Coordinates of C-alpha atoms in Angstrom, one line a residue:
X1190 CA -16.4 7.3 -49.9
X1191 CA -13.9 4.6 -49.8
X1192 CA -14.4 0.6 -50.8
X1193 CA -12.2 -1.9 -49.8
X1194 CA -10.9 -4.1 -53.2
X1195 CA -11.9 -7.6 -53.3
X1196 CA -8.1 -8.8 -52.0
X1197 CA -9.2 -6.7 -48.6
X1198 CA -12.2 -8.2 -47.8
X1199 CA -10.6 -12.0 -48.4
X1200 CA -7.8 -10.6 -46.2
X1201 CA -10.0 -9.2 -43.5
X1202 CA -12.5 -12.8 -43.9
X1203 CA -9.5 -14.8 -43.5
X1204 CA -7.6 -13.0 -40.5
X1205 CA -7.7 -15.2 -37.4
X1206 CA -7.0 -13.3 -34.2
X1207 CA -3.4 -14.9 -32.1
X1208 CA -4.7 -17.4 -29.8
X1209 CA -4.1 -15.9 -25.9
X1210 CA -0.6 -17.1 -24.2
X1211 CA -1.7 -17.7 -21.0
X1212 CA 1.3 -17.4 -18.8
X1213 CA -1.1 -19.2 -15.8
X1214 CA -2.9 -22.3 -17.8
X1215 CA -5.7 -24.5 -16.3
X1216 CA -3.0 -27.1 -15.7
X1217 CA -1.2 -24.0 -13.7
X1218 CA -4.9 -23.1 -11.7
X1219 CA -5.3 -26.4 -10.8
X1220 CA -1.6 -27.2 -9.4
X1221 CA -2.6 -23.4 -7.1
X1222 CA -5.0 -25.1 -5.7
X1223 CA -3.7 -28.3 -4.7
X1224 CA -0.5 -26.4 -3.4
X1225 CA -3.2 -24.4 -1.4
X1226 CA -4.9 -27.6 0.1
X1227 CA -8.3 -26.2 -0.2
X1228 CA -11.2 -28.4 1.0
X1229 CA -13.7 -29.9 -1.1
X1230 CA -16.2 -27.8 0.1
X1231 CA -13.9 -24.6 -1.5
X1232 CA -12.9 -26.4 -4.3
X1233 CA -16.5 -26.6 -5.6
X1234 CA -16.9 -23.7 -4.9
X1235 CA -14.5 -21.8 -6.9
X1236 CA -15.2 -24.4 -9.2
X1237 CA -19.1 -23.5 -9.4
X1238 CA -18.9 -20.2 -9.4
X1239 CA -15.8 -19.9 -11.3
X1240 CA -13.6 -17.5 -9.5
X1241 CA -10.6 -18.4 -10.5
X1242 CA -10.9 -18.2 -14.5
X1243 CA -6.9 -19.0 -16.0
X1244 CA -7.2 -15.7 -17.8
X1245 CA -7.2 -13.8 -15.1
X1246 CA -4.2 -14.9 -13.6
X1247 CA -2.2 -15.2 -15.9
X1248 CA -3.4 -11.3 -17.0
X1249 CA -2.1 -10.2 -13.9
X1250 CA 0.9 -12.9 -13.2
X1251 CA 2.0 -11.2 -17.1
X1252 CA 1.5 -8.1 -15.9
X1253 CA 3.0 -8.1 -12.8
X1254 CA 5.6 -11.5 -12.1
X1255 CA 7.8 -9.7 -9.8
X1256 CA 5.1 -9.4 -7.6
X1257 CA 3.2 -12.5 -8.1
X1258 CA 2.7 -15.6 -5.7
X1259 CA 0.7 -17.2 -8.8
X1260 CA 3.6 -19.3 -9.6
X1261 CA 6.0 -20.4 -6.8
X1262 CA 6.1 -24.2 -6.5
X1263 CA 8.1 -23.8 -2.7
X1264 CA 5.9 -25.5 0.0
X1265 CA 4.3 -23.7 2.5
X1266 CA 6.2 -23.4 5.9
X1267 CA 2.7 -23.4 8.4
X1268 CA 0.6 -25.9 7.4
X1269 CA -1.5 -26.7 11.1
X1270 CA -2.6 -24.2 12.7
X1271 CA -5.3 -21.4 11.3
X1272 CA -3.7 -18.9 13.7
X1273 CA -1.0 -18.2 16.1
X1274 CA -1.2 -15.7 18.9
X1275 CA -0.3 -13.8 21.3
X1276 CA 3.9 -14.5 23.1
X1277 CA 3.3 -17.7 23.0
X1278 CA 2.0 -18.4 19.3
X1279 CA 5.1 -15.8 18.0
X1280 CA 7.2 -18.3 19.8
X1281 CA 5.6 -21.2 17.9
X1282 CA 6.2 -19.2 14.5
X1283 CA 10.2 -18.6 15.6
X1284 CA 10.6 -22.2 16.3
X1285 CA 9.1 -23.1 13.0
X1286 CA 11.2 -20.6 11.0
X1287 CA 14.1 -21.7 12.6
X1288 CA 13.4 -25.4 11.8
X1289 CA 13.6 -24.4 8.4
X1290 CA 16.6 -22.5 8.3
X1291 CA 15.3 -19.1 9.5
X1292 CA 16.7 -17.6 12.8
X1293 CA 15.2 -14.1 12.9
X1294 CA 17.5 -12.5 16.1
X1295 CA 16.7 -9.4 18.2
X1296 CA 14.3 -11.9 19.9
X1297 CA 14.1 -9.2 23.3
X1298 CA 13.1 -6.0 21.0
X1299 CA 10.6 -8.6 19.2
X1300 CA 8.9 -10.1 21.8
X1301 CA 9.0 -6.7 24.3
X1302 CA 6.8 -5.4 21.0
X1303 CA 4.7 -8.2 21.0
X1304 CA 3.8 -7.8 24.8
X1305 CA 2.8 -4.1 24.3
X1306 CA 0.8 -3.9 20.9
X1307 CA 0.1 -8.0 20.3
X1308 CA 0.7 -10.3 17.6
X1309 CA -1.4 -12.1 15.9
X1310 CA -1.0 -13.8 12.4
X1311 CA -3.0 -16.6 10.3
X1312 CA -1.9 -19.5 8.4
X1313 CA -2.6 -17.5 5.5
X1314 CA -0.3 -14.7 6.2
X1315 CA 2.5 -16.1 7.3
X1316 CA 2.7 -18.3 3.5
X1317 CA 2.1 -15.2 2.0
X1318 CA 5.9 -13.9 2.8
X1319 CA 8.4 -15.0 0.6
X1320 CA 10.7 -16.4 3.2
X1321 CA 13.2 -16.7 0.8
X1322 CA 13.8 -13.2 0.7
X1323 CA 11.9 -12.2 4.0
X1324 CA 13.8 -9.0 5.4
X1325 CA 12.2 -7.0 2.4
X1326 CA 8.9 -8.8 2.2
X1327 CA 6.3 -5.9 3.0
X1328 CA 4.0 -8.3 4.4
X1329 CA 6.4 -9.9 7.1
X1330 CA 7.4 -6.3 7.6
X1331 CA 3.8 -5.8 8.1
X1332 CA 2.8 -8.5 10.8
X1333 CA 6.3 -9.3 12.8
X1334 CA 8.0 -6.6 14.8
X1335 CA 11.3 -5.7 13.7
X1336 CA 14.5 -4.3 15.8
X1337 CA 14.6 0.0 15.6
X1338 CA 10.6 -0.3 16.7
X1339 CA 10.9 0.6 20.6
X1340 CA 13.9 2.8 21.3
X1341 CA 17.4 1.4 22.5
X1342 CA 16.8 2.3 26.0
X1343 CA 13.8 1.0 26.4
X1344 CA 14.3 -3.1 25.3
X1345 CA 17.6 -2.9 27.0
X1346 CA 15.4 -2.3 30.2
X1347 CA 13.3 -5.5 29.0
X1348 CA 16.0 -7.2 28.0
X1349 CA 17.7 -7.0 31.5
X1350 CA 14.7 -7.7 33.8
X1351 CA 15.0 -11.2 35.2
X1352 CA 11.5 -12.3 35.2
X1353 CA 9.4 -12.9 32.8
X1354 CA 6.8 -11.2 35.3
X1355 CA 9.2 -8.3 35.2
X1356 CA 9.2 -7.4 31.7
X1357 CA 5.5 -8.3 31.5
X1358 CA 5.2 -5.0 33.7
X1359 CA 7.5 -2.6 31.8
X1360 CA 5.8 -3.4 28.5
X1361 CA 2.6 -2.5 30.8
X1362 CA 4.1 0.4 31.8
X1363 CA 5.5 1.0 28.2
X1364 CA 1.8 1.5 26.9
X1365 CA 1.2 5.0 28.7
X1366 CA 3.7 6.1 26.0
X1367 CA 1.6 4.9 23.2
X1368 CA -0.6 7.3 22.4
X1369 CA -3.8 4.9 21.1
X1370 CA -6.5 8.2 21.0
X1371 CA -4.2 10.2 18.4
X1372 CA -6.7 13.2 17.2
X1373 CA -8.2 13.4 20.4
X1374 CA -10.6 10.2 19.7
X1375 CA -12.4 10.5 23.1
X1376 CA -14.1 13.5 22.3
X1377 CA -16.0 11.6 19.1
X1378 CA -17.9 9.8 21.1
X1379 CA -21.6 10.5 20.5
X1380 CA -24.6 11.1 23.2
X1381 CA -28.2 11.5 23.1
X1382 CA -31.0 12.4 25.2
X1383 CA -33.6 10.0 25.4
X1384 CA -37.3 10.2 25.9
X1385 CA -37.0 10.1 29.4
X1386 CA -34.7 13.1 28.8
X1387 CA -31.4 11.2 30.3
X1388 CA -28.3 12.0 28.5
X1389 CA -27.1 9.0 26.5
X1390 CA -23.5 8.5 25.5
X1391 CA -22.4 5.6 22.7
X1392 CA -19.5 4.5 24.2
X1393 CA -18.5 2.2 21.0
X1394 CA -19.3 4.7 18.1
X1395 CA -17.4 7.8 16.9
X1396 CA -19.2 10.8 15.2
X1397 CA -16.8 13.0 14.2
X1398 CA -18.2 13.8 10.5
X1399 CA -21.7 14.5 9.9
X1400 CA -22.6 11.8 6.9
X1401 CA -20.2 8.7 8.7
X1402 CA -20.9 6.8 12.1
X1403 CA -18.2 4.5 13.3
X1404 CA -19.6 1.4 15.5
X1405 CA -17.0 -0.4 16.9
X1406 CA -19.2 -3.4 17.7
X1407 CA -18.5 -6.0 20.7
X1408 CA -18.3 -8.7 18.0
X1409 CA -15.5 -6.9 16.1
X1410 CA -12.6 -6.6 19.0
X1411 CA -10.5 -9.2 17.2
X1412 CA -8.3 -8.7 13.7
X1413 CA -7.7 -11.5 11.4
X1414 CA -3.7 -10.7 11.8
X1415 CA -2.4 -7.6 13.6
X1416 CA -0.4 -5.1 12.0
X1417 CA 2.5 -3.5 13.2
X1418 CA 1.2 0.3 12.7
X1419 CA -2.0 -0.3 13.8
X1420 CA -3.8 2.6 14.9
X1421 CA -6.5 1.3 16.8
X1422 CA -4.4 -0.8 19.5
X1423 CA -6.4 -0.1 22.6
X1424 CA -9.4 -1.7 20.6
X1425 CA -7.6 -5.2 19.9
X1426 CA -5.2 -5.2 23.5
X1427 CA -8.5 -4.4 25.4
X1428 CA -7.5 -1.2 27.1
X1429 CA -10.0 0.1 29.8
X1430 CA -11.3 3.3 27.3
X1431 CA -11.7 1.2 24.6
X1432 CA -14.7 1.7 22.6
X1433 CA -17.5 -1.0 22.9
X1434 CA -21.0 -0.7 21.2
X1435 CA -22.8 -3.3 23.0
X1436 CA -26.6 -1.8 22.9
X1437 CA -27.6 -1.6 18.6
X1438 CA -31.2 -0.1 19.0
X1439 CA -29.8 2.4 21.4
X1440 CA -27.5 3.2 18.1
X1441 CA -30.5 3.2 16.3
X1442 CA -32.5 5.6 18.5
X1443 CA -29.4 8.0 17.7
X1444 CA -29.7 7.4 13.8
X1445 CA -33.8 8.2 14.2
X1446 CA -32.2 11.6 15.9
X1447 CA -29.7 12.5 13.5
X1448 CA -30.8 12.9 9.3
X1449 CA -27.4 13.6 8.0
X1450 CA -26.1 10.4 8.8
X1451 CA -25.9 8.4 5.0
X1452 CA -23.4 6.1 6.7
X1453 CA -22.7 3.7 9.1
X1454 CA -19.5 2.4 9.0
X1455 CA -18.3 -1.0 11.0
X1456 CA -14.8 -1.4 12.1
X1457 CA -12.9 -2.8 15.2
X1458 CA -10.8 -4.6 15.4
X1459 CA -12.0 -5.9 12.0
X1460 CA -15.5 -5.2 10.9
X1461 CA -15.1 -8.6 9.3
X1462 CA -15.2 -10.6 12.5
X1463 CA -19.0 -9.4 12.9
X1464 CA -21.0 -12.8 12.5
X1465 CA -24.0 -13.0 10.1
X1466 CA -26.9 -13.0 12.6
X1467 CA -25.4 -9.6 14.4
X1468 CA -24.8 -7.8 10.8
X1469 CA -28.7 -8.6 10.3
X1470 CA -29.5 -6.5 13.6
X1471 CA -27.6 -3.3 12.6
X1472 CA -29.0 -3.9 9.0
X1473 CA -32.9 -4.9 9.1
X1474 CA -34.7 -1.9 10.4
X1475 CA -31.9 0.7 7.9
X1476 CA -34.3 -1.2 5.6
X1477 CA -37.7 -1.0 6.9
X1478 CA -37.9 1.3 9.7
X1479 CA -38.5 4.9 7.9
X1480 CA -37.5 6.6 10.2
X1481 CA -33.8 4.9 9.2
X1482 CA -34.5 5.9 5.5
X1483 CA -31.7 8.6 5.6
X1484 CA -29.1 5.6 6.1
X1485 CA -27.7 4.3 2.8
X1486 CA -25.0 2.5 3.2
X1487 CA -23.0 0.2 5.4
X1488 CA -19.4 0.4 5.4
X1489 CA -17.1 -3.2 6.7
X1490 CA -14.1 -1.8 6.9
X1491 CA -12.0 -5.4 7.1
X1492 CA -8.5 -6.6 6.4
X1493 CA -9.7 -10.2 5.9
X1494 CA -8.9 -10.3 2.3
X1495 CA -4.9 -9.8 3.1
X1496 CA -5.4 -11.9 5.7
X1497 CA -8.4 -14.6 6.2
X1498 CA -9.7 -14.6 2.6
X1499 CA -10.5 -18.4 2.7
X1500 CA -12.7 -17.5 5.3
X1501 CA -15.3 -16.4 2.6
X1502 CA -14.4 -19.3 0.3
X1503 CA -17.3 -21.3 1.9
X1504 CA -20.6 -22.5 2.9
X1505 CA -20.9 -20.9 6.0
X1506 CA -20.5 -17.8 4.1
X1507 CA -23.1 -18.1 2.5
X1508 CA -25.9 -16.6 4.7
X1509 CA -23.3 -13.3 4.6
X1510 CA -23.7 -13.1 1.3
X1511 CA -27.9 -13.5 1.0
X1512 CA -27.4 -10.7 3.7
X1513 CA -25.8 -8.8 1.0
X1514 CA -28.3 -9.8 -1.5
X1515 CA -30.9 -8.5 0.5
X1516 CA -29.2 -5.2 0.9
X1517 CA -28.7 -4.8 -2.6
X1518 CA -32.3 -5.6 -3.8
X1519 CA -32.8 -2.9 -1.3
X1520 CA -31.5 0.0 -2.4
X1521 CA -28.8 0.1 0.3
X1522 CA -24.9 -0.2 -0.8
X1523 CA -22.8 -2.7 0.9
X1524 CA -19.0 -1.0 1.0
X1525 CA -16.6 -3.2 1.7
X1526 CA -13.4 -1.1 3.1
X1527 CA -10.7 -3.2 2.1
X1528 CA -6.9 -2.3 2.8
X1529 CA -4.1 -3.2 0.7
X1530 CA -0.6 -1.5 1.1
X1531 CA 1.4 -3.6 -1.3
X1532 CA 0.7 -5.9 -4.7
X1533 CA 1.8 -8.7 -3.3
X1534 CA -1.2 -8.5 -0.4
X1535 CA -3.3 -9.0 -3.9
X1536 CA -2.0 -11.6 -6.3
X1537 CA -2.8 -15.1 -4.6
X1538 CA -5.7 -17.8 -5.7
X1539 CA -7.6 -17.2 -1.8
X1540 CA -7.6 -13.5 -2.5
X1541 CA -8.4 -12.9 -6.0
X1542 CA -11.2 -15.8 -5.8
X1543 CA -12.7 -14.3 -2.6
X1544 CA -12.7 -10.5 -4.5
X1545 CA -14.9 -12.1 -7.3
X1546 CA -16.8 -14.0 -5.0
X1547 CA -18.1 -10.6 -2.8
X1548 CA -18.3 -9.0 -6.6
X1549 CA -21.0 -11.6 -7.4
X1550 CA -23.4 -10.3 -4.9
X1551 CA -23.3 -6.8 -5.4
X1552 CA -20.6 -5.9 -3.0
X1553 CA -18.6 -2.6 -3.7
X1554 CA -14.8 -2.7 -3.0
X1555 CA -13.0 -0.3 -1.8
X1556 CA -9.2 0.1 -0.9
X1557 CA -7.9 2.5 1.5
X1558 CA -4.6 2.2 3.1
X1559 CA -1.9 4.1 4.6
X1560 CA 2.1 5.1 2.9
X1561 CA 4.7 3.7 5.6
X1562 CA 8.0 3.2 5.6
X1563 CA 9.5 -0.4 5.1
X1564 CA 5.7 -1.3 3.7
X1565 CA 4.7 0.9 0.8
X1566 CA 7.6 3.7 1.1
X1567 CA 11.0 2.7 0.7
X1568 CA 14.4 4.4 1.4
X1569 CA 17.7 4.6 -0.3
X1570 CA 21.0 3.0 1.9
X1571 CA 21.6 6.0 3.5
X1572 CA 18.2 6.8 4.5
X1573 CA 16.8 9.1 1.6
X1574 CA 13.5 8.6 0.4
X1575 CA 13.2 6.2 -2.6
X1576 CA 10.4 8.2 -4.8
X1577 CA 10.6 6.6 -8.0
X1578 CA 10.5 2.7 -6.3
X1579 CA 7.9 3.5 -3.5
X1580 CA 5.7 5.5 -6.1
X1581 CA 6.5 2.4 -8.3
X1582 CA 5.1 0.3 -6.1
X1583 CA 1.8 2.4 -5.8
X1584 CA 0.9 2.3 -9.1
X1585 CA 1.1 -1.3 -9.4
X1586 CA -0.9 -2.0 -6.6
X1587 CA -3.8 0.8 -8.3
X1588 CA -3.4 -1.2 -11.7
X1589 CA -4.0 -4.3 -10.2
X1590 CA -6.9 -2.9 -8.2
X1591 CA -8.5 -1.7 -11.2
X1592 CA -7.6 -5.0 -13.0
X1593 CA -9.8 -7.1 -10.3
X1594 CA -12.5 -3.9 -10.3
X1595 CA -11.9 -2.4 -7.2
X1596 CA -11.6 1.2 -6.2
X1597 CA -8.9 3.2 -4.6
X1598 CA -10.5 5.2 -2.2
X1599 CA -7.5 7.1 -0.4
X1600 CA -4.5 7.2 1.0
X1601 CA -3.3 8.7 3.7
X1602 CA -0.1 9.5 6.0
X1603 CA 1.1 7.9 9.0
X1604 CA -0.6 8.5 12.5
X1605 CA 1.3 9.4 15.0
X1606 CA 0.3 7.0 17.8
X1607 CA 2.5 3.9 18.4
X1608 CA 6.1 3.7 17.0
X1609 CA 5.0 6.3 14.7
X1610 CA 8.9 7.1 14.2
X1611 CA 9.7 3.7 12.5
X1612 CA 6.9 4.3 9.2
X1613 CA 6.9 7.5 9.0
X1614 CA 8.9 9.8 6.5
X1615 CA 8.9 14.2 5.5
X1616 CA 5.6 15.4 4.4
X1617 CA 7.4 16.8 1.7
X1618 CA 8.8 13.0 0.5
X1619 CA 4.8 11.8 0.9
X1620 CA 4.0 14.6 -1.2
X1621 CA 6.2 14.2 -4.0
X1622 CA 5.4 10.0 -3.8
X1623 CA 1.7 10.6 -3.6
X1624 CA 1.9 13.9 -7.0
X1625 CA 4.4 10.6 -9.0
X1626 CA 1.3 8.3 -9.0
X1627 CA -1.5 10.7 -9.4
X1628 CA 0.2 11.7 -12.6
X1629 CA 1.1 8.2 -13.6
X1630 CA -1.9 6.9 -13.4
X1631 CA -4.9 7.1 -15.9
X1632 CA -7.8 9.0 -14.2
X1633 CA -10.3 5.6 -13.0
X1634 CA -7.7 4.4 -11.6
X1635 CA -6.5 7.1 -8.8
X1636 CA -7.3 7.4 -5.8
X1637 CA -10.3 9.4 -5.0
X1638 CA -8.9 12.0 -3.0
X1639 CA -5.3 13.9 -2.2
X1640 CA -3.4 12.6 0.5
X1641 CA -4.4 12.8 3.9
X1642 CA -3.3 13.4 7.4
X1643 CA -5.9 12.6 10.3
X1644 CA -5.6 15.0 13.1
X1645 CA -8.1 16.8 16.0
X1646 CA -9.7 19.1 13.8
X1647 CA -10.0 16.5 10.5
X1648 CA -8.3 14.8 7.8
X1649 CA -6.0 17.5 6.3
X1650 CA -5.4 16.6 2.4
X1651 CA -1.6 17.9 0.7
X1652 CA -2.0 19.2 -2.7
X1653 CA 1.1 20.6 -3.2
X1654 CA 3.3 23.1 -3.8
X1655 CA 2.5 26.7 -4.3
X1656 CA 5.0 29.7 -4.0
X1657 CA 3.8 33.2 -3.0
X1658 CA 6.1 36.2 -3.2
X1659 CA 9.6 33.5 -4.5
X1660 CA 8.6 31.6 -1.0
X1661 CA 7.4 27.9 -1.8
X1662 CA 4.9 26.4 0.6
X1663 CA 2.7 24.0 1.3
X1664 CA -1.3 23.7 -0.8
X1665 CA -3.6 22.2 2.0
X1666 CA -6.7 21.2 1.8
X1667 CA -9.5 19.5 4.5
X1668 CA -11.6 16.2 3.2
X1669 CA -13.1 16.0 6.2
X1670 CA -13.3 18.1 8.8
X1671 CA -15.4 19.2 12.3
X1672 CA -16.8 22.0 10.8
X1673 CA -17.5 20.8 7.2
X1674 CA -17.2 24.2 5.7
X1675 CA -13.6 24.5 7.0
X1676 CA -13.3 22.0 3.5
X1677 CA -14.1 25.1 0.9
X1678 CA -10.9 26.5 2.0
X1679 CA -7.3 26.1 0.7
X1680 CA -4.9 26.5 3.3
X1681 CA -0.6 27.5 3.1
X1682 CA 1.6 26.5 5.0
X1683 CA 6.0 27.0 5.0
X1684 CA 7.0 24.6 3.3
X1685 CA 9.4 21.9 5.4
X1686 CA 11.4 19.1 4.0
X1687 CA 12.0 17.3 7.5
X1688 CA 8.3 17.6 9.4
X1689 CA 6.3 14.5 9.4
X1690 CA 3.0 15.9 11.0
X1691 CA 0.8 17.8 9.5
X1692 CA -0.9 19.6 12.6
X1693 CA 3.0 20.8 13.2
X1694 CA 3.4 22.6 10.2
X1695 CA 3.8 26.6 10.3
X1696 CA 0.9 28.8 8.5
X1697 CA 2.5 30.2 5.8
X1698 CA 1.5 34.4 6.6
X1699 CA -0.6 34.6 10.0
X1700 CA 0.0 33.6 13.7
X1701 CA -2.1 30.4 13.2
X1702 CA -4.3 28.4 10.9
X1703 CA -7.7 30.3 10.2
X1704 CA -9.7 27.1 11.9
X1705 CA -7.7 26.5 15.4
X1706 CA -9.7 29.1 17.4
X1707 CA -13.2 27.6 15.8
X1708 CA -11.4 24.4 17.2
X1709 CA -10.2 24.7 20.4
X1710 CA -14.5 25.9 21.6
X1711 CA -15.5 22.7 19.8
X1712 CA -12.6 20.2 21.6
X1713 CA -13.8 22.1 25.1
X1714 CA -17.2 21.5 24.3
X1715 CA -16.8 18.4 23.6
X1716 CA -15.0 17.3 26.9
X1717 CA -17.1 19.2 29.1
X1718 CA -19.4 16.7 28.1
X1719 CA -17.4 13.4 27.8
X1720 CA -16.1 14.8 31.9
X1721 CA -19.8 14.8 32.8
X1722 CA -20.8 11.3 31.4
X1723 CA -17.4 9.7 32.9
X1724 CA -18.6 11.4 36.3
X1725 CA -21.5 10.3 36.1
X1726 CA -20.3 6.5 35.9

């Protein structure tokens, strides 16, 4: 046993920890608040609830100055309108940019994209872009149409049209090519026989996996800003075959007949658009009705923390927070399914304050997002995927999520919808990026599952590569499936350096994958049921 000498005891007693060196001081926080022009109401909430402590901002900025907007001082270009929408809104944004010396160019191509997929951007989104270097800014790529998204043949046809009406007709015709319901989503509509023996379909719902039911409520068919890679564009542009749930009681009746459902996922559009009065109608029966006890989690799929975080920093939102408190006090988890793709989306005061306010009310925030070329996946000048740069961006993002106590739920590949060719990359390269991300992070900051791609059969993940009898192959496994027992098996597929669609891979040593015949039977049964419903209506 050793004992301290008197000199050692004196040294310990005299030791004083160094004062923290704040990269973002309390004065800087006040400057940030002034720059963002917060209302008196929002300032009061931020101060009273301690939503922007200098220590948090300083640690984030000191760790990731290359991504941070916390000490930027340049004036915002967009101050007047809360949001800009449609072709007229896009043109208004371009006019403001031109007045500030920024001319985007390629307007015919960009405007055709807007007519096909729509445009919407909030003031917060537009001011999140680094306009000093906008061409490579991930948020700019996220919300602004880019040249090369739509083929030159189609854009030339659009550009040469003699009138705006003719242009619009060309855009409408092009919508038929956009594959808005990839993965046979229409087959996911659930149905049940009511007490009168009549079949009722839930036209605003999907129930593909046993535990989780998706709801596309009538109030969530809009977004705060539109992502250019959106795989739910049928919803936001209002296609005739969009999912739209009007009757909440019908949904509850379906849930009573399906005790395997534990999670209700409210999506859209954007689940954050749902008003508190409407969400209360969904939630209160789950709390009060013992026949709905099996539903334990409500997931809210929303990008409001990226696009409209100020919404959460108001007295009006306090009523929603009270509902979240009520859910927590009754043993229900409110899982806020955010969608962060880049570090830049997080490192601003509005988003940080909104995150902390939600967390103060027991909201569990998780992030799931796709690996998208030009946004969160990067290439060299010769077109080769830059594995190191792409992986590092995700490693930075994951660590920032951890610093803000946000769970990194999952990553996924670009779905074959919209302008898939623009955003995708070879599965082999995406697998390499993911592997580097996974081994670079501590276990608590890693994604909860391997990178996957959604197909009709389910969510199929790339576990890595293997070698069988000297032949390199992909090792795949379902993380969700139409038949959940498929998840128990590892699948081997021939290695392919260029393929970017996981359901186009070839089985290693069989004619077909083990699930293909059963999948065909399942899809046929679902298609027959859907056809009967459509005929009846």
